[in-house]
Structures are given as structure tokens and as C-alpha cells.
PDB file of C-alpha atoms in Angstrom:
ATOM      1  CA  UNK A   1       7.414   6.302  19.671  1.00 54.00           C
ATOM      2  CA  UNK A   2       8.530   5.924  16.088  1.00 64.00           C
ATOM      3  CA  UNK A   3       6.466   6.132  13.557  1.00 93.00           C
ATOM      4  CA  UNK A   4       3.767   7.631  10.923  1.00 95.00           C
ATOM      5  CA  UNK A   5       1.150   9.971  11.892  1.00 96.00           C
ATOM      6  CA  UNK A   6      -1.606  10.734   9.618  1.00 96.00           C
ATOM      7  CA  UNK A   7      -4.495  13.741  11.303  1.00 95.00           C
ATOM      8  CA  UNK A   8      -6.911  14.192  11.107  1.00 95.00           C
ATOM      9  CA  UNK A   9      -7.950  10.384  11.008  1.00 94.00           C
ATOM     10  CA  UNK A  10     -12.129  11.214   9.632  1.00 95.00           C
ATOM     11  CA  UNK A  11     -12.302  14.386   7.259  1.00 94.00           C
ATOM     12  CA  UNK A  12     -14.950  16.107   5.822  1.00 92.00           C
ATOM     13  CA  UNK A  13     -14.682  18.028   2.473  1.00 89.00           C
ATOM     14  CA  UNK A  14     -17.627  20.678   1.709  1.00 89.00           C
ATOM     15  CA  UNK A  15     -18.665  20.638  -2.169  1.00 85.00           C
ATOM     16  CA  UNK A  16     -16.215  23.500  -3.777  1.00 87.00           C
ATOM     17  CA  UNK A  17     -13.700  23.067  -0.350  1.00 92.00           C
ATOM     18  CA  UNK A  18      -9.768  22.478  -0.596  1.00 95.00           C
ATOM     19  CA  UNK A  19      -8.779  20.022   2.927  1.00 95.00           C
ATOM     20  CA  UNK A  20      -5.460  19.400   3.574  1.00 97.00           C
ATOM     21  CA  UNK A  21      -4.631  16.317   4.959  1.00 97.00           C
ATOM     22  CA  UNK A  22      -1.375  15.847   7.428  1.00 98.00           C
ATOM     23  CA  UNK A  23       1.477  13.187   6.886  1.00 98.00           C
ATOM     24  CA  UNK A  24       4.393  13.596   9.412  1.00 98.00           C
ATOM     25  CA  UNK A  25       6.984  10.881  10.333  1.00 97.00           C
ATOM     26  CA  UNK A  26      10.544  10.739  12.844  1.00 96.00           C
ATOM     27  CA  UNK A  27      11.346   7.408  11.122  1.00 95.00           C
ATOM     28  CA  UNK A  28      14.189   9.947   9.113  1.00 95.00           C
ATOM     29  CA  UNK A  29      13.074   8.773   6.032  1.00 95.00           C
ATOM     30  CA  UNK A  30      13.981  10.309   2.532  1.00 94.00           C
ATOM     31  CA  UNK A  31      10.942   9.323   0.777  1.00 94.00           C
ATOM     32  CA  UNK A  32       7.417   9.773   1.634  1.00 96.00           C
ATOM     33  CA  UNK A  33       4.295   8.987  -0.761  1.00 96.00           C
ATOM     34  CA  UNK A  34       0.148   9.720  -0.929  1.00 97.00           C
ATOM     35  CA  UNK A  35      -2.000   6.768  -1.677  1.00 97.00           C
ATOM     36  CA  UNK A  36      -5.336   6.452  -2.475  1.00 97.00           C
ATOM     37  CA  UNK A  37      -7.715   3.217  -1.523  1.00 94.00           C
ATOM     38  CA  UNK A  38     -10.422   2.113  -2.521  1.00 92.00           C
ATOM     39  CA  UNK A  39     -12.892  -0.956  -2.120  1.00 85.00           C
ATOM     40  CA  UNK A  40     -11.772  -3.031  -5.124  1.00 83.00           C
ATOM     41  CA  UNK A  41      -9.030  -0.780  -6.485  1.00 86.00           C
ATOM     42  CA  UNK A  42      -6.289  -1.299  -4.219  1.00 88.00           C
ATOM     43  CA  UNK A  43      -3.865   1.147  -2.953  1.00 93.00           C
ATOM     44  CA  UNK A  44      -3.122   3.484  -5.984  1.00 94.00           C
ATOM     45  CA  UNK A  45      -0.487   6.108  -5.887  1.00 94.00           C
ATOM     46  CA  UNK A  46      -1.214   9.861  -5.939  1.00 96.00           C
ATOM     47  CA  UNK A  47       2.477  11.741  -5.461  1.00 96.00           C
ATOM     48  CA  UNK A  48       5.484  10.920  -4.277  1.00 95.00           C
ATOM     49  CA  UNK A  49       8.953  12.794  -2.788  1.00 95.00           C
ATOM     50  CA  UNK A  50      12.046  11.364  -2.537  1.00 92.00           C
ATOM     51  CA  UNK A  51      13.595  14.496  -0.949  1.00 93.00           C
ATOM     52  CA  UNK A  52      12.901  17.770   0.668  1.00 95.00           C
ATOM     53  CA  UNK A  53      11.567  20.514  -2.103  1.00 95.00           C
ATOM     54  CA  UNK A  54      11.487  17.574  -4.824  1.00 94.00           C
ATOM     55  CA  UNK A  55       8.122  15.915  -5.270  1.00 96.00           C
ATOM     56  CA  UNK A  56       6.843  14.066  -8.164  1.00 94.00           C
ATOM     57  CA  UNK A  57       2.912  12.882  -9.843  1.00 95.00           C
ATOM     58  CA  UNK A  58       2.045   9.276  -9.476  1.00 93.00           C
ATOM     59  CA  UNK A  59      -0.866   7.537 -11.335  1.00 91.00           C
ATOM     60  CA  UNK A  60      -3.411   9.667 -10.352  1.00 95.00           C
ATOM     61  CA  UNK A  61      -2.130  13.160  -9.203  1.00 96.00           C
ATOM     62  CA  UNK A  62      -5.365  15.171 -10.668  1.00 96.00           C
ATOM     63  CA  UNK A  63      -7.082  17.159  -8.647  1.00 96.00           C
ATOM     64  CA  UNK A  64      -4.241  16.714  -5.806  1.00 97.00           C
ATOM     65  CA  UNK A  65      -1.210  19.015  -4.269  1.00 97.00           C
ATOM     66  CA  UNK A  66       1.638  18.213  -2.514  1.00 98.00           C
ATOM     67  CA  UNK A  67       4.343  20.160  -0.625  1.00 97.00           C
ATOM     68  CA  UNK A  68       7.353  18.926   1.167  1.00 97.00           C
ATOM     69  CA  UNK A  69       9.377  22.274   3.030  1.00 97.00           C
ATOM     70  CA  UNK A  70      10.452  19.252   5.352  1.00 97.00           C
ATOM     71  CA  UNK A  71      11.971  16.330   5.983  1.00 97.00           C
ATOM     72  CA  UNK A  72       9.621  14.817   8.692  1.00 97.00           C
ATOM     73  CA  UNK A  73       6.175  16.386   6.412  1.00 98.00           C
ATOM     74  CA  UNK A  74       4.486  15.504   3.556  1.00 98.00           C
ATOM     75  CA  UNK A  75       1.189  17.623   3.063  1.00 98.00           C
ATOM     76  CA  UNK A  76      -1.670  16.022   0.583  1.00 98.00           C
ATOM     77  CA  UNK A  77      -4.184  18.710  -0.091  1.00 97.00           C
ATOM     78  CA  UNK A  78      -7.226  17.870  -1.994  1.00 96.00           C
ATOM     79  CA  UNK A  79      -8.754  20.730  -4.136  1.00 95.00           C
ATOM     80  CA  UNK A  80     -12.456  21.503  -5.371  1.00 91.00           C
ATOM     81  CA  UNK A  81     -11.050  20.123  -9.087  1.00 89.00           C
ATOM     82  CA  UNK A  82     -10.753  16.379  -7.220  1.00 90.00           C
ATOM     83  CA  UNK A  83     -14.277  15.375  -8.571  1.00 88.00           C
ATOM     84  CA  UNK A  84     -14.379  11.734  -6.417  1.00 91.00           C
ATOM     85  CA  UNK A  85     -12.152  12.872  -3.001  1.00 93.00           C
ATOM     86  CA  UNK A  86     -14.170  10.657  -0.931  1.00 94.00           C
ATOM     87  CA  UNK A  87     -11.697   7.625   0.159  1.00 95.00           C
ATOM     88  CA  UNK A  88      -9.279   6.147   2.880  1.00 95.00           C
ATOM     89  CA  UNK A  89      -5.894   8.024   1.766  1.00 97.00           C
ATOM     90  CA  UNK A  90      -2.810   6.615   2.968  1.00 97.00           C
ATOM     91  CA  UNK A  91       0.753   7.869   3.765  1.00 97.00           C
ATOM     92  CA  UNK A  92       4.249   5.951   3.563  1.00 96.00           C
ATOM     93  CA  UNK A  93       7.469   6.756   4.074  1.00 95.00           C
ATOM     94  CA  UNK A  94      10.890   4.942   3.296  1.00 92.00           C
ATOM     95  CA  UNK A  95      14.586   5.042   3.381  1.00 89.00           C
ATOM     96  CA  UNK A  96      16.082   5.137  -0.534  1.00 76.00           C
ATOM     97  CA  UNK A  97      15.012   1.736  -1.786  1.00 72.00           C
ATOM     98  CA  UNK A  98      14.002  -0.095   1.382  1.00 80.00           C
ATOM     99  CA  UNK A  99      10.503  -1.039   2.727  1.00 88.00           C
ATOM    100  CA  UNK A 100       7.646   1.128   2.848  1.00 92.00           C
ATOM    101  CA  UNK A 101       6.207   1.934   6.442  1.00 93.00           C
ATOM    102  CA  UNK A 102       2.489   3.270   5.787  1.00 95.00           C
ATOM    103  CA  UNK A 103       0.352   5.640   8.658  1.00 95.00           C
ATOM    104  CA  UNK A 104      -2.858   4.339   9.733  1.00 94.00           C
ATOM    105  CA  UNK A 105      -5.011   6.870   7.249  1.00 95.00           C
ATOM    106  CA  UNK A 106      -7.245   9.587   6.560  1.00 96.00           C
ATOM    107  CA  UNK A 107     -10.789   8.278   5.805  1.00 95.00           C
ATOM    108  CA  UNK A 108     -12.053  12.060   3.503  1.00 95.00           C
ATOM    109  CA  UNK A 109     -16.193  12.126   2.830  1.00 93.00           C
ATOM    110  CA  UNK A 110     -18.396  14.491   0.746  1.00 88.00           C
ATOM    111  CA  UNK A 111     -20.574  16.588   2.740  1.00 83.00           C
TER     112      UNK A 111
ATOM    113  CA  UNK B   1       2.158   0.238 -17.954  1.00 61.00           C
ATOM    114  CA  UNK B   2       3.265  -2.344 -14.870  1.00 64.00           C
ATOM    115  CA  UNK B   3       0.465  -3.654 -13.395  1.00 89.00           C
ATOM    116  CA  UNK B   4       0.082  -6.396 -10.742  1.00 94.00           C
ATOM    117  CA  UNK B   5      -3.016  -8.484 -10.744  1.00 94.00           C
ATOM    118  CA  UNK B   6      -4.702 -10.438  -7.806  1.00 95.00           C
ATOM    119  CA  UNK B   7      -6.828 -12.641  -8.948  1.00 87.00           C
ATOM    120  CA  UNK B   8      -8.878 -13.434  -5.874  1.00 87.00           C
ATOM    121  CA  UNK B   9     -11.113 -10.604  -4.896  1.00 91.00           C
ATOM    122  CA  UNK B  10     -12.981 -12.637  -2.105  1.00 95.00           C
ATOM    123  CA  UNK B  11     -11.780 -15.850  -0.393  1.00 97.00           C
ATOM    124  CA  UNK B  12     -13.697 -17.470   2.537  1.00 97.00           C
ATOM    125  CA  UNK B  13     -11.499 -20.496   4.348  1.00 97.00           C
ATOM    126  CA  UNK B  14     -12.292 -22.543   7.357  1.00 97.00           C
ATOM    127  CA  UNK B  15      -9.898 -23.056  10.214  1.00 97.00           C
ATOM    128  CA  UNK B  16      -6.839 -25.248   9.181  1.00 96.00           C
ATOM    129  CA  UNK B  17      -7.659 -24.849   5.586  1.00 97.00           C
ATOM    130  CA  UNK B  18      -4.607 -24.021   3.431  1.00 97.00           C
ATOM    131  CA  UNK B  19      -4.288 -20.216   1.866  1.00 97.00           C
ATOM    132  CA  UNK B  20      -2.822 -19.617  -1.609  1.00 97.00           C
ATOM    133  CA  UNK B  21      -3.427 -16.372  -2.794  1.00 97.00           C
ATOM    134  CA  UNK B  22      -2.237 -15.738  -6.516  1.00 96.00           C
ATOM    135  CA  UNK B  23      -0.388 -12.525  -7.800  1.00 96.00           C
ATOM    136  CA  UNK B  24       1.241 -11.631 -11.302  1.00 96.00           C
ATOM    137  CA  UNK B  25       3.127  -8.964 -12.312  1.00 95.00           C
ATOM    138  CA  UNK B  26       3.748  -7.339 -15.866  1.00 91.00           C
ATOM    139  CA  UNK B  27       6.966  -6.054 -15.755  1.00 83.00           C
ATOM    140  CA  UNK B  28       9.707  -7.912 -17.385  1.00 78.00           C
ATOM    141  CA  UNK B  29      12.589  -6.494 -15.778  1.00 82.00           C
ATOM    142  CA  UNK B  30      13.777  -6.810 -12.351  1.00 86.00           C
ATOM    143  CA  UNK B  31      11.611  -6.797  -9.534  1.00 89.00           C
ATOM    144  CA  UNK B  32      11.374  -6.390  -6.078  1.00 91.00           C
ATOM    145  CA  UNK B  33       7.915  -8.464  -4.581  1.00 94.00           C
ATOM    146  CA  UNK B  34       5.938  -7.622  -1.380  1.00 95.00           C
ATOM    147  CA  UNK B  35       3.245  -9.026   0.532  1.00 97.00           C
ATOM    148  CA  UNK B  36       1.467  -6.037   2.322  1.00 96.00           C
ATOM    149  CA  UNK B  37      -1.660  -7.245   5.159  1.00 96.00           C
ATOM    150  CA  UNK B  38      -4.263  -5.127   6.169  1.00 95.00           C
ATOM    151  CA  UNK B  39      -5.840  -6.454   9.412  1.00 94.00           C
ATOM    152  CA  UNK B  40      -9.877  -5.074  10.385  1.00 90.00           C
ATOM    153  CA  UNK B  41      -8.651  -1.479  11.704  1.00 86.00           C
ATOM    154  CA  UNK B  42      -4.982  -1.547  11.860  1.00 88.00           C
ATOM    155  CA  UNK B  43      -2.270  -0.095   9.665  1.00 86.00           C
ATOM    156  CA  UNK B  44      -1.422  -1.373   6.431  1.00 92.00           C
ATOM    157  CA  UNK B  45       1.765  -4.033   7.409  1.00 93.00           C
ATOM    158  CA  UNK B  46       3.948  -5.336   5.759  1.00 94.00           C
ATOM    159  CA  UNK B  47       3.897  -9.438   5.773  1.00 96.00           C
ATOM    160  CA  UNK B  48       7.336 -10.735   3.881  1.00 96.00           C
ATOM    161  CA  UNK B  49       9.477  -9.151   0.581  1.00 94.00           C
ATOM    162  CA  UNK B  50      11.547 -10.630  -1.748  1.00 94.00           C
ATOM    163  CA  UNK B  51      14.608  -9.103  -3.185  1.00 91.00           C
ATOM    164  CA  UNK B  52      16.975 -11.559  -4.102  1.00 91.00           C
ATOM    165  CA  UNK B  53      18.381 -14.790  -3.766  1.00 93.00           C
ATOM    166  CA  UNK B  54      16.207 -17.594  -2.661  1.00 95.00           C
ATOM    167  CA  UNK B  55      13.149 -17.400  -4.305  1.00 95.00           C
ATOM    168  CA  UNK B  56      10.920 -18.491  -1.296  1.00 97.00           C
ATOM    169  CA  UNK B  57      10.713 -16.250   1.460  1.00 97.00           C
ATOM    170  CA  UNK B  58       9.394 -16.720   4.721  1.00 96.00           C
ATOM    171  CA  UNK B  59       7.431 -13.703   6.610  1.00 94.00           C
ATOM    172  CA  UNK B  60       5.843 -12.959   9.572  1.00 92.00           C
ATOM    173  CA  UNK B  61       2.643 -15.445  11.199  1.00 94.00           C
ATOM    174  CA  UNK B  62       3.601 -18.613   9.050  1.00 96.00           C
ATOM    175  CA  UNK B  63       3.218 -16.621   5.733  1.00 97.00           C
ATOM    176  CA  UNK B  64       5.691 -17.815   2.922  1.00 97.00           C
ATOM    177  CA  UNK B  65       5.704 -16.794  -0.468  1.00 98.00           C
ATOM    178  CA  UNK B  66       7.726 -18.017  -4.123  1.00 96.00           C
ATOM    179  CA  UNK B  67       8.976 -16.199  -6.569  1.00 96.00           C
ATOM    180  CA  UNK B  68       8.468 -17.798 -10.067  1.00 95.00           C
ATOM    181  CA  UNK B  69      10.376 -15.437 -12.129  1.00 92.00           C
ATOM    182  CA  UNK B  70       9.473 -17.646 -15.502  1.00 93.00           C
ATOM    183  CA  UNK B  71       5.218 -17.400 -14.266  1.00 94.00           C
ATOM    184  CA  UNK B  72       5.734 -13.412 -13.033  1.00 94.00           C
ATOM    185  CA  UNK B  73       4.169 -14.575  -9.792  1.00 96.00           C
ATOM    186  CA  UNK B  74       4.611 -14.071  -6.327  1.00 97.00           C
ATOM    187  CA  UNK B  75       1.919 -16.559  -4.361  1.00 97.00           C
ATOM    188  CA  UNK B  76       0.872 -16.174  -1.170  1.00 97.00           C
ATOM    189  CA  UNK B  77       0.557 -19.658   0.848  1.00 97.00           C
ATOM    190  CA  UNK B  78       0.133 -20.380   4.672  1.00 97.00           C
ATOM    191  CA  UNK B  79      -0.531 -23.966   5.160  1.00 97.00           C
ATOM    192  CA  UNK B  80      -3.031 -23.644   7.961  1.00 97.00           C
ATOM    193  CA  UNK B  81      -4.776 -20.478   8.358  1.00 97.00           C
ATOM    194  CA  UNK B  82      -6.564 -19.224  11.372  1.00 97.00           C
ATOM    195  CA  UNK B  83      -9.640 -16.845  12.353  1.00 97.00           C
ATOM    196  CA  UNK B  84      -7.010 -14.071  13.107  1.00 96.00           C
ATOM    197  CA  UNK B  85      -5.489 -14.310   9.305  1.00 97.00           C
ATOM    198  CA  UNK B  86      -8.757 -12.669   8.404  1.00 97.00           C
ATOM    199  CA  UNK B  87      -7.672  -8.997   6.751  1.00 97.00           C
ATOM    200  CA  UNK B  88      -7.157  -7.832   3.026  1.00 96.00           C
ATOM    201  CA  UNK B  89      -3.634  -8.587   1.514  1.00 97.00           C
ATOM    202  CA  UNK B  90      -1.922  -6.942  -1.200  1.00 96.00           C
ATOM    203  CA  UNK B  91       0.610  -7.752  -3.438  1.00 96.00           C
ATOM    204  CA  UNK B  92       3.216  -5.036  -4.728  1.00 94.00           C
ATOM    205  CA  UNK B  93       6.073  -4.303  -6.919  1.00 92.00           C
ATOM    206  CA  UNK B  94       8.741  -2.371  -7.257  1.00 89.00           C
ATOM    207  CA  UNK B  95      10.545  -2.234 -10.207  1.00 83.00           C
ATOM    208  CA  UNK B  96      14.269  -1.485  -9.364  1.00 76.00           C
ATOM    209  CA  UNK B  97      15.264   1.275 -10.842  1.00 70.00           C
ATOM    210  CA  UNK B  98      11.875   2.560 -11.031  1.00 64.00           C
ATOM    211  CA  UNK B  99      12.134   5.298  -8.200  1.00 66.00           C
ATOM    212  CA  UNK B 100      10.596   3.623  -5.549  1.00 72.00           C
ATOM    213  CA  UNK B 101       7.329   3.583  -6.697  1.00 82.00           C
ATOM    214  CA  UNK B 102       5.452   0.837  -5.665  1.00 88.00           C
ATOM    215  CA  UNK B 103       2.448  -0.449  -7.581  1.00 91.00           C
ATOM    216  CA  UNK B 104      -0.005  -2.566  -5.603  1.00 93.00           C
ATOM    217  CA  UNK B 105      -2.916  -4.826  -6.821  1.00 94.00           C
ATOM    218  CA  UNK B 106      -6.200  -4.589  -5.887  1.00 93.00           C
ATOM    219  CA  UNK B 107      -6.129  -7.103  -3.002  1.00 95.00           C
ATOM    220  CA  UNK B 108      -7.484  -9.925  -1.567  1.00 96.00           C
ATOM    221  CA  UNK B 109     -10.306  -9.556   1.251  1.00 96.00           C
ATOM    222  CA  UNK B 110     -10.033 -13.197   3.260  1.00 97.00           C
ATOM    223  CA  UNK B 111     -12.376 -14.467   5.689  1.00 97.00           C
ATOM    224  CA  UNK B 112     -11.047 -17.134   7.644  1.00 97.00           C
ATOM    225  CA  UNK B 113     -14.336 -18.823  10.014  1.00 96.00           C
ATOM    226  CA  UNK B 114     -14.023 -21.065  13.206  1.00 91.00           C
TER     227      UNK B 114
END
């Protein structure tokens, strides 16, 4: 079954807490990218990779990390300095220039 | 900055009513144009894209949208909608060149009742 997969899909984040959230896809994709929704905002983009141990900021990248060791990964952790984490973050992935194929999400709260 | 702008937060249709959603983008370069759709607990989808050639392109459900290079837009129109058209849409760009990044506007919720 081909695809995104985003865990956990409900996270909670503890006042002063880093939480990692999980991205991984088998869709061999190059690229893979963090978004950020929410209600009236749209999707807004938090960082980006285009290829393994290469990773770049989007719009709103404070307050965020990013690794990507591998192909089929993409970790998004959010740190204590992310004043606002609580949203529905998504994940995409794409071949170089194509179509973006997004996971079904991460929905963080505050504790 | 490129920015994309969706200028109908909120739409409520009736069954068989006609959809146009609007979009505009900023950038004056070339483009690439999507239509993402984000049905009530399902993955964000997406619903047609232009790249090039003819300007109106025909997605997925009945969706079509046009590509008015001289306006920036890219509408959204389905001539009849029904109750299960009812999700968020989003419009997005790419601008080629641009590294992929896609910038997205800050959707449409529509509520399509019987």
C-alpha cells in the first residue's frame, strides 16, 4: 500500500516540551515538505527537502526542526521556542517538479 | 512575496446549484495552478492542475477550472454541485523555477445542502 504515513495522528505537547512528529513515505519521492494549517490560514509551509541531508526553511520555519538521514523520512520536531504549536500539520512528498501527494496529518494540542 | 488569494471564505449552495470559486495569484512569471480538496476527514487531494497548454482543465468529480493568464486567476466551476462536494478547497501555485514550493491560499469551506 503506497503511500504517506504521518504518526502519531493526535499529539500532545507539554508547556516547555520538544514532540517530534513522524513523516515517512515508499512513494520514492525526492522531495518531501512540513505544512502547517490552520482555520482561515490555509496550508502554510514550514520546511522543505528536496534530497537526502539537504533541507531548506519555508515561510514559517521558527520554532521548527527538520532532519532528513533518509530517503523514505522526513522528521518535523516542534521545540519549546514554537510559541503557537497547536495545529493540524501536514506532510507531502513529490517527485522533482510533479504533484504533491500529502499524509492524512498530525492534529498537535497544548496541554 | 507570491501570494494566492481566495476570495470566498464560506460558500453555502443547494443541490444543482452551480460552484465558482475564485482564486488569484501574484506572481507574474510562470506558473503552475492546482486545485487541492479537502473532504470532512480525509486527506488533503488533489482535484485538477494546470501546467500548460489548454487553459481549461478538467479534474476529477465534474470539477473544471480556466486559466486566465491576463486576470492571474485560476476559477474553480462545477456546473451542478452535490451534497458530497461539501469539503474545503484550496488553490495553489507553484512558480516554476521556484523549487517546488507550493504556496496555497487560505481556502474555501463549501457547504453544499439537499
Amino acid at each position: 500500500d503506497g503511500g504517506i504515513t504521518q504518526s502519531p495522528k493526535y499529539l500532545f505537547r507539554k508547556e516547555g516540551q520538544n514532540v517530534t512528529l513522524s513523516c515517512e513515505q515508499n512513494l520514492n519521492h525526492d522531495a518531501m515538505y512540513w505544512y502547517r494549517q490552520d482555520p482561515g490560514q490555509g496550508l502554510r509551509l514550514i520546511y522543505y527537502s528536496q534530497i537526502v541531508n539537504d533541507f531548506q526553511k519555508g515561510d514559517i520555519a521558527e520554532g521548527y526542526s527538520v532532519s532528513r538521514e533518509k530517503k523514505e523520512s522526513f522528521p518535523l520536531t516542534v521545540t519549546s521556542a514554537q510559541k503557537n504549536p497547536t495545529a493540524f500539520y501536514l506532510c507531502a512528498s513529490s517527485a522533482t517538479g510533479e504533484i504533491q501527494y500529502f499524509g492524512a496529518g498530525t492534529r498537535l494540542s497544548v496541554l | 512575496a507570491q501570494s494566492v488569494s481566495q476570495h470566498n471564505h464560506h460558500v453555502i449552495l443547494s443541490e444543482a446549484a452551480s460552484l465558482e470559486l475564485g482564486c488569484n495569484y501574484s506572481y507574474g512569471g510562470t506558473v503552475n495552478l492546482f486545485w487541492y480538496v479537502q473532504y470532512p476527514g480525509q486527506h488533503l487531494q488533489l482535484l485538477l492542475k494546470y501546467f500548460s497548454g489548454d487553459p481549461l482543465v478538467k479534474g476529477i468529480k465534474g470539477f473544471e477550472a480556466e486559466f486566465i493568464k491576463s486576470k492571474f486567476s485560476f476559477n474553480l466551476r462545477k456546473p451542478s454541485v452535490q451534497w458530497s462536494d461539501t469539503a474545503e478547497y484550496f488553490c495553489a501555485v507553484i512558480r516554476t523555477g521556484g523549487g517546488n514550493k507550493l504556496t496555497f491560499g487560505t481556502g474555501t469551506q463549501l457547504k453544499v445542502e439537499l
